[in-house]
Amino acid sequence: MNFVISSVMLVVLAAGVAVYFGKQEFTEPGPSANGDTFLVKPNTGVQDIADQLERRGLISDARVFRLGVRAFGNDSALKAGEYEIKPRASMRDIMELLKSGKSVMYSLTIPEGLTVDQALQRIAEETALSGDMPATTPPEGSLATDTLRFTRGATRQQMVDKLLADQKKLVDDVWQRRAPDLPLANVEEFVTLASIVEKETGKGDERSRVAAVFLNRLAKGMRLQSDPTIIYGLFGGKGKPADRPIYQSDIQKQTPYNTYVINGLPPTPIANPGRAALEAVANPSKTDDLYFVADGTGGHVFAATLDEHNENVARYRALQKKQADDVAKAAKTTGGGDSDAVKPADGGPADSAPADGADDSGGDAGAAQ
């Protein structure tokens, strides 16, 4: 009997010691000095999680982690996801983190003015996403310009679906609040013009005035003469190669998008417009402006008459020449290049052919940037 009692006491004592040291190991700082991310796939059991954590050097003993999770009643409480394990995180810290479901969040940004092709390329290249790209390319202008937050394993199709849904909702909401007298036949024309405004200026304080110029021209039956439509007509959604200048001869290239040669709007948008561009077209400034040209500082100057516009163009070209002369003097060399290329000082596309005085064909849109 004494032997039995002594044996039981030893077992109880050993169990108590094991529990004491196990609890201490479960709550003490872990072995990882740098921390790491850790992915728990769906339907992964506690034993597999514990083994993976030990192999990664994030815990010291898989068995202690497994027993600790069980002791706290969390066998089925650990959630799938990707987690940021902090340096020296204890087993209990890791258990609580996996129990919380607070996965690492990733960001995917689709800036204003990207084409659908360019936006899809960003989605395709995001390594935290899974799955294939959609089999069908969405229509131009149909993706929202936004930053999406997601966890690893979200699919590329989910991202595209959300961008499509968000843009449709935004467009419908803004279209419902439009001014009553817009010379636009439908919501498709609305999005197309907003995409042109998006590409013409990045300055928030002049979007509504740029929109007014194009709407005024549409109302008068004038061609829009917008440079970004030249570029889209030539290169489509892939965009202009960085080393390809815009030539004077491009202005008269016959494409369905070139608003120097077609009447009215292009057949589709030329980019994905953001909220600000949509709002600008829906409720533009009340002006008589019919022309604008770059001012050399990233903005534009506006004019209601061709004579005034030609004066603005002349000032802009004088500024270009001065900037080019200053660069040449600083480099102590003369610049070369293709004589047919229009290369504004600020690096944007050509605003037009040189102004021809009172002739309306002399670059009246003035959409230089």
Short mmCIF file of C-alpha atoms in Angstrom, two decimals:
data_model
loop_
_atom_site.label_atom_id
_atom_site.label_comp_id
_atom_site.label_asym_id
_atom_site.label_seq_id
_atom_site.Cartn_x
_atom_site.Cartn_y
_atom_site.Cartn_z
CA MET A 1 0.00 0.00 0.00
CA ASN A 2 2.84 2.37 0.87
CA PHE A 3 4.41 1.57 -2.47
CA VAL A 4 1.17 2.27 -4.32
CA ILE A 5 0.62 5.53 -2.46
CA SER A 6 4.22 6.57 -3.07
CA SER A 7 3.91 5.73 -6.77
CA VAL A 8 0.72 7.75 -7.11
CA MET A 9 2.32 10.68 -5.31
CA LEU A 10 5.32 10.51 -7.60
CA VAL A 11 3.09 10.44 -10.67
CA VAL A 12 1.05 13.38 -9.39
CA LEU A 13 4.22 15.26 -8.51
CA ALA A 14 5.74 14.52 -11.92
CA ALA A 15 2.54 15.60 -13.63
CA GLY A 16 2.50 18.77 -11.56
CA VAL A 17 6.11 19.50 -12.47
CA ALA A 18 5.37 18.78 -16.12
CA VAL A 19 2.34 21.05 -16.08
CA TYR A 20 4.30 23.78 -14.30
CA PHE A 21 7.21 23.73 -16.71
CA GLY A 22 4.91 23.18 -19.69
CA LYS A 23 2.83 26.20 -18.73
CA GLN A 24 5.99 28.22 -18.23
CA GLU A 25 7.30 27.19 -21.65
CA PHE A 26 3.89 27.93 -23.19
CA THR A 27 3.90 31.51 -21.92
CA GLU A 28 7.59 32.44 -22.04
CA PRO A 29 9.13 34.34 -25.00
CA GLY A 30 9.56 32.20 -28.08
CA PRO A 31 12.75 31.27 -29.96
CA SER A 32 12.29 33.47 -33.05
CA ALA A 33 14.36 36.66 -32.82
CA ASN A 34 12.95 38.16 -36.03
CA GLY A 35 9.42 36.87 -36.22
CA ASP A 36 7.86 35.84 -39.53
CA THR A 37 4.61 35.41 -41.41
CA PHE A 38 2.82 32.10 -40.98
CA LEU A 39 0.10 30.71 -43.24
CA VAL A 40 -2.64 28.45 -41.89
CA LYS A 41 -4.50 26.80 -44.73
CA PRO A 42 -8.19 25.92 -44.38
CA ASN A 43 -8.95 22.64 -42.56
CA THR A 44 -5.48 22.40 -41.02
CA GLY A 45 -5.48 20.59 -37.64
CA VAL A 46 -3.71 21.74 -34.46
CA GLN A 47 -1.09 19.00 -34.73
CA ASP A 48 -0.09 20.07 -38.26
CA ILE A 49 -0.04 23.72 -37.20
CA ALA A 50 2.16 22.89 -34.20
CA ASP A 51 4.57 20.83 -36.33
CA GLN A 52 4.87 23.62 -38.91
CA LEU A 53 5.48 26.24 -36.23
CA GLU A 54 8.27 24.13 -34.73
CA ARG A 55 9.89 23.48 -38.12
CA ARG A 56 9.84 27.22 -38.83
CA GLY A 57 11.55 27.95 -35.50
CA LEU A 58 8.59 29.98 -34.22
CA ILE A 59 7.98 27.69 -31.20
CA SER A 60 10.34 25.44 -29.25
CA ASP A 61 8.12 22.35 -28.82
CA ALA A 62 5.18 21.30 -30.98
CA ARG A 63 3.87 18.97 -28.27
CA VAL A 64 3.74 21.72 -25.67
CA PHE A 65 1.92 24.00 -28.12
CA ARG A 66 -0.60 21.29 -28.97
CA LEU A 67 -1.28 20.45 -25.30
CA GLY A 68 -1.49 24.14 -24.40
CA VAL A 69 -4.05 24.82 -27.12
CA ARG A 70 -6.06 21.82 -25.89
CA ALA A 71 -5.80 22.92 -22.25
CA PHE A 72 -7.32 26.29 -23.17
CA GLY A 73 -10.11 24.58 -25.09
CA ASN A 74 -9.04 26.01 -28.45
CA ASP A 75 -8.66 22.79 -30.44
CA SER A 76 -11.17 23.93 -33.03
CA ALA A 77 -10.78 27.68 -32.56
CA LEU A 78 -7.67 28.34 -34.67
CA LYS A 79 -8.60 30.04 -37.94
CA ALA A 80 -7.15 29.84 -41.43
CA GLY A 81 -5.23 32.89 -42.64
CA GLU A 82 -1.82 34.48 -42.90
CA TYR A 83 -0.45 35.87 -39.64
CA GLU A 84 2.38 38.18 -38.66
CA ILE A 85 4.26 36.44 -35.82
CA LYS A 86 6.11 39.03 -33.78
CA PRO A 87 9.69 38.46 -32.59
CA ARG A 88 9.88 36.36 -29.40
CA ALA A 89 6.14 35.70 -29.51
CA SER A 90 5.19 33.06 -26.92
CA MET A 91 3.17 29.97 -27.77
CA ARG A 92 0.21 31.55 -26.00
CA ASP A 93 0.63 34.74 -28.04
CA ILE A 94 0.63 32.67 -31.22
CA MET A 95 -2.41 30.70 -30.10
CA GLU A 96 -4.34 33.90 -29.37
CA LEU A 97 -3.30 35.39 -32.73
CA LEU A 98 -4.44 32.32 -34.68
CA LYS A 99 -7.62 32.28 -32.65
CA SER A 100 -8.33 35.94 -33.48
CA GLY A 101 -8.31 35.44 -37.25
CA LYS A 102 -6.50 38.79 -37.71
CA SER A 103 -4.73 37.94 -40.93
CA VAL A 104 -2.09 40.01 -42.71
CA MET A 105 -3.80 42.46 -45.05
CA TYR A 106 -2.45 43.30 -48.51
CA SER A 107 -3.24 46.34 -50.65
CA LEU A 108 -3.91 46.55 -54.37
CA THR A 109 -4.09 50.07 -55.80
CA ILE A 110 -5.66 50.90 -59.17
CA PRO A 111 -4.88 54.61 -59.77
CA GLU A 112 -7.13 56.96 -61.70
CA GLY A 113 -6.45 57.03 -65.42
CA LEU A 114 -5.17 53.48 -65.91
CA THR A 115 -6.72 51.59 -68.78
CA VAL A 116 -8.46 48.28 -68.13
CA ASP A 117 -5.47 46.43 -69.62
CA GLN A 118 -3.06 48.25 -67.31
CA ALA A 119 -5.27 47.60 -64.27
CA LEU A 120 -5.54 43.90 -65.13
CA GLN A 121 -1.77 43.69 -65.43
CA ARG A 122 -1.43 44.94 -61.85
CA ILE A 123 -3.90 42.36 -60.64
CA ALA A 124 -2.14 39.57 -62.57
CA GLU A 125 1.24 40.53 -61.08
CA GLU A 126 0.03 40.64 -57.44
CA THR A 127 1.63 37.51 -55.94
CA ALA A 128 -0.58 37.47 -52.83
CA LEU A 129 -3.62 36.79 -55.04
CA SER A 130 -4.53 33.36 -56.33
CA GLY A 131 -6.35 31.94 -59.33
CA ASP A 132 -6.50 32.85 -62.99
CA MET A 133 -7.41 36.13 -64.57
CA PRO A 134 -10.89 36.48 -66.07
CA ALA A 135 -11.28 34.83 -69.45
CA THR A 136 -12.94 37.97 -70.85
CA THR A 137 -11.49 41.49 -70.61
CA PRO A 138 -13.99 43.93 -69.07
CA PRO A 139 -15.05 46.98 -71.11
CA GLU A 140 -12.79 50.03 -71.04
CA GLY A 141 -13.65 52.43 -68.21
CA SER A 142 -15.56 49.81 -66.19
CA LEU A 143 -13.10 49.29 -63.30
CA ALA A 144 -13.09 51.37 -60.14
CA THR A 145 -9.98 53.35 -59.25
CA ASP A 146 -9.44 52.37 -55.66
CA THR A 147 -7.21 50.62 -53.12
CA LEU A 148 -8.51 47.16 -52.22
CA ARG A 149 -7.52 45.39 -49.01
CA PHE A 150 -7.41 41.60 -49.04
CA THR A 151 -5.87 38.58 -47.37
CA ARG A 152 -3.55 36.10 -49.05
CA GLY A 153 -5.47 33.61 -51.10
CA ALA A 154 -8.13 36.00 -52.34
CA THR A 155 -8.67 35.37 -56.04
CA ARG A 156 -7.95 37.62 -58.98
CA GLN A 157 -11.50 37.08 -60.18
CA GLN A 158 -12.80 38.42 -56.84
CA MET A 159 -10.72 41.58 -57.27
CA VAL A 160 -12.02 42.18 -60.79
CA ASP A 161 -15.61 41.50 -59.73
CA LYS A 162 -15.37 44.00 -56.88
CA LEU A 163 -13.82 46.70 -59.07
CA LEU A 164 -16.55 46.20 -61.65
CA ALA A 165 -19.33 46.38 -59.04
CA ASP A 166 -17.83 49.43 -57.31
CA GLN A 167 -17.44 51.35 -60.58
CA LYS A 168 -20.98 50.58 -61.68
CA LYS A 169 -22.37 51.82 -58.38
CA LEU A 170 -20.23 54.96 -58.46
CA VAL A 171 -21.13 55.81 -62.05
CA ASP A 172 -24.84 55.25 -61.44
CA ASP A 173 -24.78 57.40 -58.28
CA VAL A 174 -22.96 60.32 -59.92
CA TRP A 175 -25.03 60.11 -63.11
CA GLN A 176 -28.22 60.43 -61.08
CA ARG A 177 -26.93 63.73 -59.63
CA ARG A 178 -25.86 65.27 -62.95
CA ALA A 179 -26.75 68.75 -64.16
CA PRO A 180 -29.94 68.70 -66.25
CA ASP A 181 -28.55 70.31 -69.41
CA LEU A 182 -25.54 68.14 -70.27
CA PRO A 183 -25.10 67.48 -74.02
CA LEU A 184 -24.64 63.77 -73.34
CA ALA A 185 -27.05 61.15 -74.65
CA ASN A 186 -26.49 58.43 -72.07
CA VAL A 187 -24.35 57.14 -69.23
CA GLU A 188 -21.90 55.54 -71.68
CA GLU A 189 -21.08 58.94 -73.18
CA PHE A 190 -20.79 60.30 -69.63
CA VAL A 191 -18.11 57.76 -68.69
CA THR A 192 -16.29 58.30 -72.00
CA LEU A 193 -16.00 62.05 -71.46
CA ALA A 194 -15.00 61.55 -67.82
CA SER A 195 -12.15 59.29 -68.99
CA ILE A 196 -10.90 62.05 -71.31
CA VAL A 197 -11.04 64.61 -68.49
CA GLU A 198 -9.18 62.12 -66.28
CA LYS A 199 -6.35 61.87 -68.80
CA GLU A 200 -6.22 65.59 -69.54
CA THR A 201 -5.45 66.87 -66.05
CA GLY A 202 -4.42 65.60 -62.65
CA LYS A 203 -5.16 68.89 -60.90
CA GLY A 204 -8.26 68.68 -58.80
CA ASP A 205 -9.01 72.40 -58.94
CA GLU A 206 -9.32 72.49 -62.73
CA ARG A 207 -11.10 69.24 -63.60
CA SER A 208 -14.55 70.82 -63.67
CA ARG A 209 -13.25 73.61 -65.91
CA VAL A 210 -11.63 71.14 -68.31
CA ALA A 211 -14.93 69.24 -68.35
CA ALA A 212 -16.74 72.50 -69.15
CA VAL A 213 -14.51 73.11 -72.18
CA PHE A 214 -15.35 69.73 -73.69
CA LEU A 215 -19.04 70.00 -72.87
CA ASN A 216 -19.17 73.50 -74.39
CA ARG A 217 -17.50 72.19 -77.53
CA LEU A 218 -19.93 69.26 -77.77
CA ALA A 219 -22.86 71.65 -77.42
CA LYS A 220 -21.49 73.77 -80.28
CA GLY A 221 -20.68 70.80 -82.53
CA MET A 222 -16.93 71.46 -82.29
CA ARG A 223 -14.39 68.66 -82.31
CA LEU A 224 -12.93 67.90 -78.90
CA GLN A 225 -9.30 67.77 -80.13
CA SER A 226 -7.99 65.99 -77.06
CA ASP A 227 -4.45 64.62 -77.19
CA PRO A 228 -5.05 61.53 -75.00
CA THR A 229 -7.54 60.31 -77.61
CA ILE A 230 -4.75 60.40 -80.20
CA ILE A 231 -2.64 58.18 -77.97
CA TYR A 232 -5.43 55.70 -77.24
CA GLY A 233 -6.30 55.48 -80.91
CA LEU A 234 -2.70 54.63 -81.78
CA PHE A 235 -1.79 52.31 -78.91
CA GLY A 236 -5.05 51.18 -77.29
CA GLY A 237 -5.21 50.00 -73.70
CA LYS A 238 -1.56 48.94 -73.58
CA GLY A 239 -0.52 52.61 -73.56
CA LYS A 240 2.16 54.55 -75.38
CA PRO A 241 5.70 53.15 -75.08
CA ALA A 242 7.82 55.44 -72.94
CA ASP A 243 10.39 55.97 -75.72
CA ARG A 244 7.81 56.87 -78.38
CA PRO A 245 7.21 60.63 -78.79
CA ILE A 246 4.01 62.09 -80.20
CA TYR A 247 4.54 63.36 -83.75
CA GLN A 248 2.84 66.21 -85.56
CA SER A 249 1.74 63.63 -88.12
CA ASP A 250 -0.07 61.64 -85.40
CA ILE A 251 -2.58 64.45 -84.97
CA GLN A 252 -4.27 63.63 -88.27
CA LYS A 253 -4.03 59.83 -88.01
CA GLN A 254 -7.39 58.29 -88.88
CA THR A 255 -8.51 56.25 -85.87
CA PRO A 256 -11.98 55.89 -84.33
CA TYR A 257 -10.65 57.58 -81.17
CA ASN A 258 -8.75 60.57 -82.55
CA THR A 259 -10.96 63.54 -81.67
CA TYR A 260 -8.92 65.75 -84.00
CA VAL A 261 -10.46 63.89 -86.95
CA ILE A 262 -13.78 62.51 -85.63
CA ASN A 263 -16.85 64.43 -84.55
CA GLY A 264 -18.17 64.02 -81.03
CA LEU A 265 -16.95 61.42 -78.57
CA PRO A 266 -14.85 58.29 -79.18
CA PRO A 267 -16.72 54.96 -79.29
CA THR A 268 -15.59 53.94 -75.77
CA PRO A 269 -13.79 55.43 -72.77
CA ILE A 270 -10.00 55.70 -73.02
CA ALA A 271 -9.27 54.91 -69.36
CA ASN A 272 -10.92 54.22 -66.01
CA PRO A 273 -12.13 57.56 -64.63
CA GLY A 274 -12.11 58.21 -60.88
CA ARG A 275 -14.79 59.86 -58.78
CA ALA A 276 -13.38 63.38 -59.20
CA ALA A 277 -13.45 63.22 -63.01
CA LEU A 278 -16.96 61.77 -63.00
CA GLU A 279 -18.14 64.49 -60.64
CA ALA A 280 -16.52 67.16 -62.83
CA VAL A 281 -18.39 66.03 -65.92
CA ALA A 282 -21.68 65.56 -64.10
CA ASN A 283 -21.54 69.09 -62.64
CA PRO A 284 -19.02 71.16 -64.64
CA SER A 285 -18.03 74.77 -64.13
CA LYS A 286 -20.28 77.35 -65.75
CA THR A 287 -17.94 79.02 -68.22
CA ASP A 288 -17.75 80.06 -71.87
CA ASP A 289 -14.32 78.46 -72.26
CA LEU A 290 -13.68 76.54 -75.47
CA TYR A 291 -9.89 76.15 -75.33
CA PHE A 292 -7.09 75.33 -72.90
CA VAL A 293 -3.36 74.84 -73.14
CA ALA A 294 -0.62 73.92 -70.68
CA ASP A 295 0.85 76.73 -68.64
CA GLY A 296 4.25 75.05 -68.15
CA THR A 297 3.75 74.44 -64.43
CA GLY A 298 1.52 71.37 -64.58
CA GLY A 299 -1.73 73.28 -64.99
CA HIS A 300 -3.61 74.93 -67.84
CA VAL A 301 -4.80 78.34 -68.97
CA PHE A 302 -8.26 78.65 -70.47
CA ALA A 303 -9.77 80.84 -73.16
CA ALA A 304 -13.20 81.56 -74.61
CA THR A 305 -11.94 82.74 -78.02
CA LEU A 306 -9.43 81.40 -80.53
CA ASP A 307 -7.48 84.67 -80.55
CA GLU A 308 -7.03 84.54 -76.79
CA HIS A 309 -6.12 80.86 -77.01
CA ASN A 310 -3.49 81.51 -79.69
CA GLU A 311 -1.92 84.11 -77.42
CA ASN A 312 -1.79 81.53 -74.62
CA VAL A 313 -0.24 78.99 -77.00
CA ALA A 314 2.39 81.52 -78.08
CA ARG A 315 3.31 82.22 -74.45
CA TYR A 316 3.54 78.51 -73.74
CA ARG A 317 5.81 77.88 -76.73
CA ALA A 318 8.02 80.81 -75.73
CA LEU A 319 8.32 79.23 -72.29
CA GLN A 320 9.18 75.90 -73.90
CA LYS A 321 11.90 77.53 -75.97
CA LYS A 322 13.36 79.30 -72.96
CA GLN A 323 13.40 76.09 -70.96
CA ALA A 324 15.06 74.26 -73.84
CA ASP A 325 17.67 77.02 -74.22
CA ASP A 326 18.40 76.93 -70.49
CA VAL A 327 18.90 73.18 -70.60
CA ALA A 328 21.16 73.49 -73.63
CA LYS A 329 23.27 76.15 -71.94
CA ALA A 330 23.55 74.12 -68.78
CA ALA A 331 24.66 71.05 -70.71
CA LYS A 332 26.88 73.11 -73.01
CA THR A 333 25.55 71.21 -75.99
CA THR A 334 22.84 71.44 -78.61
CA GLY A 335 19.98 68.92 -78.53
CA GLY A 336 19.17 66.60 -81.43
CA GLY A 337 16.04 64.60 -82.09
CA ASP A 338 13.36 63.99 -84.65
CA SER A 339 12.23 67.26 -86.23
CA ASP A 340 8.71 65.85 -86.64
CA ALA A 341 8.29 65.16 -82.93
CA VAL A 342 6.46 67.60 -80.71
CA LYS A 343 8.25 67.53 -77.36
CA PRO A 344 6.76 69.96 -74.85
CA ALA A 345 9.04 71.14 -72.06
CA ASP A 346 6.96 69.33 -69.44
CA GLY A 347 7.21 66.01 -71.26
CA GLY A 348 3.51 65.61 -72.08
CA PRO A 349 1.84 64.99 -75.45
CA ALA A 350 1.62 67.59 -78.17
CA ASP A 351 -1.13 70.14 -77.71
CA SER A 352 -1.70 70.53 -81.45
CA ALA A 353 -0.12 71.58 -84.67
CA PRO A 354 1.27 75.14 -84.48
CA ALA A 355 -1.50 77.72 -84.19
CA ASP A 356 -2.57 79.13 -87.56
CA GLY A 357 -3.89 82.48 -86.47
CA ALA A 358 -7.64 82.85 -86.89
CA ASP A 359 -8.06 79.39 -88.45
CA ASP A 360 -10.04 77.06 -86.19
CA SER A 361 -7.78 74.13 -87.15
CA GLY A 362 -4.82 75.60 -85.33
CA GLY A 363 -4.95 73.58 -82.15
CA ASP A 364 -8.16 74.87 -80.70
CA ALA A 365 -8.62 72.27 -77.98
CA GLY A 366 -5.24 73.20 -76.63
CA ALA A 367 -5.08 69.99 -74.65
CA ALA A 368 -1.32 70.11 -74.11
CA GLN A 369 0.12 68.70 -70.92
#
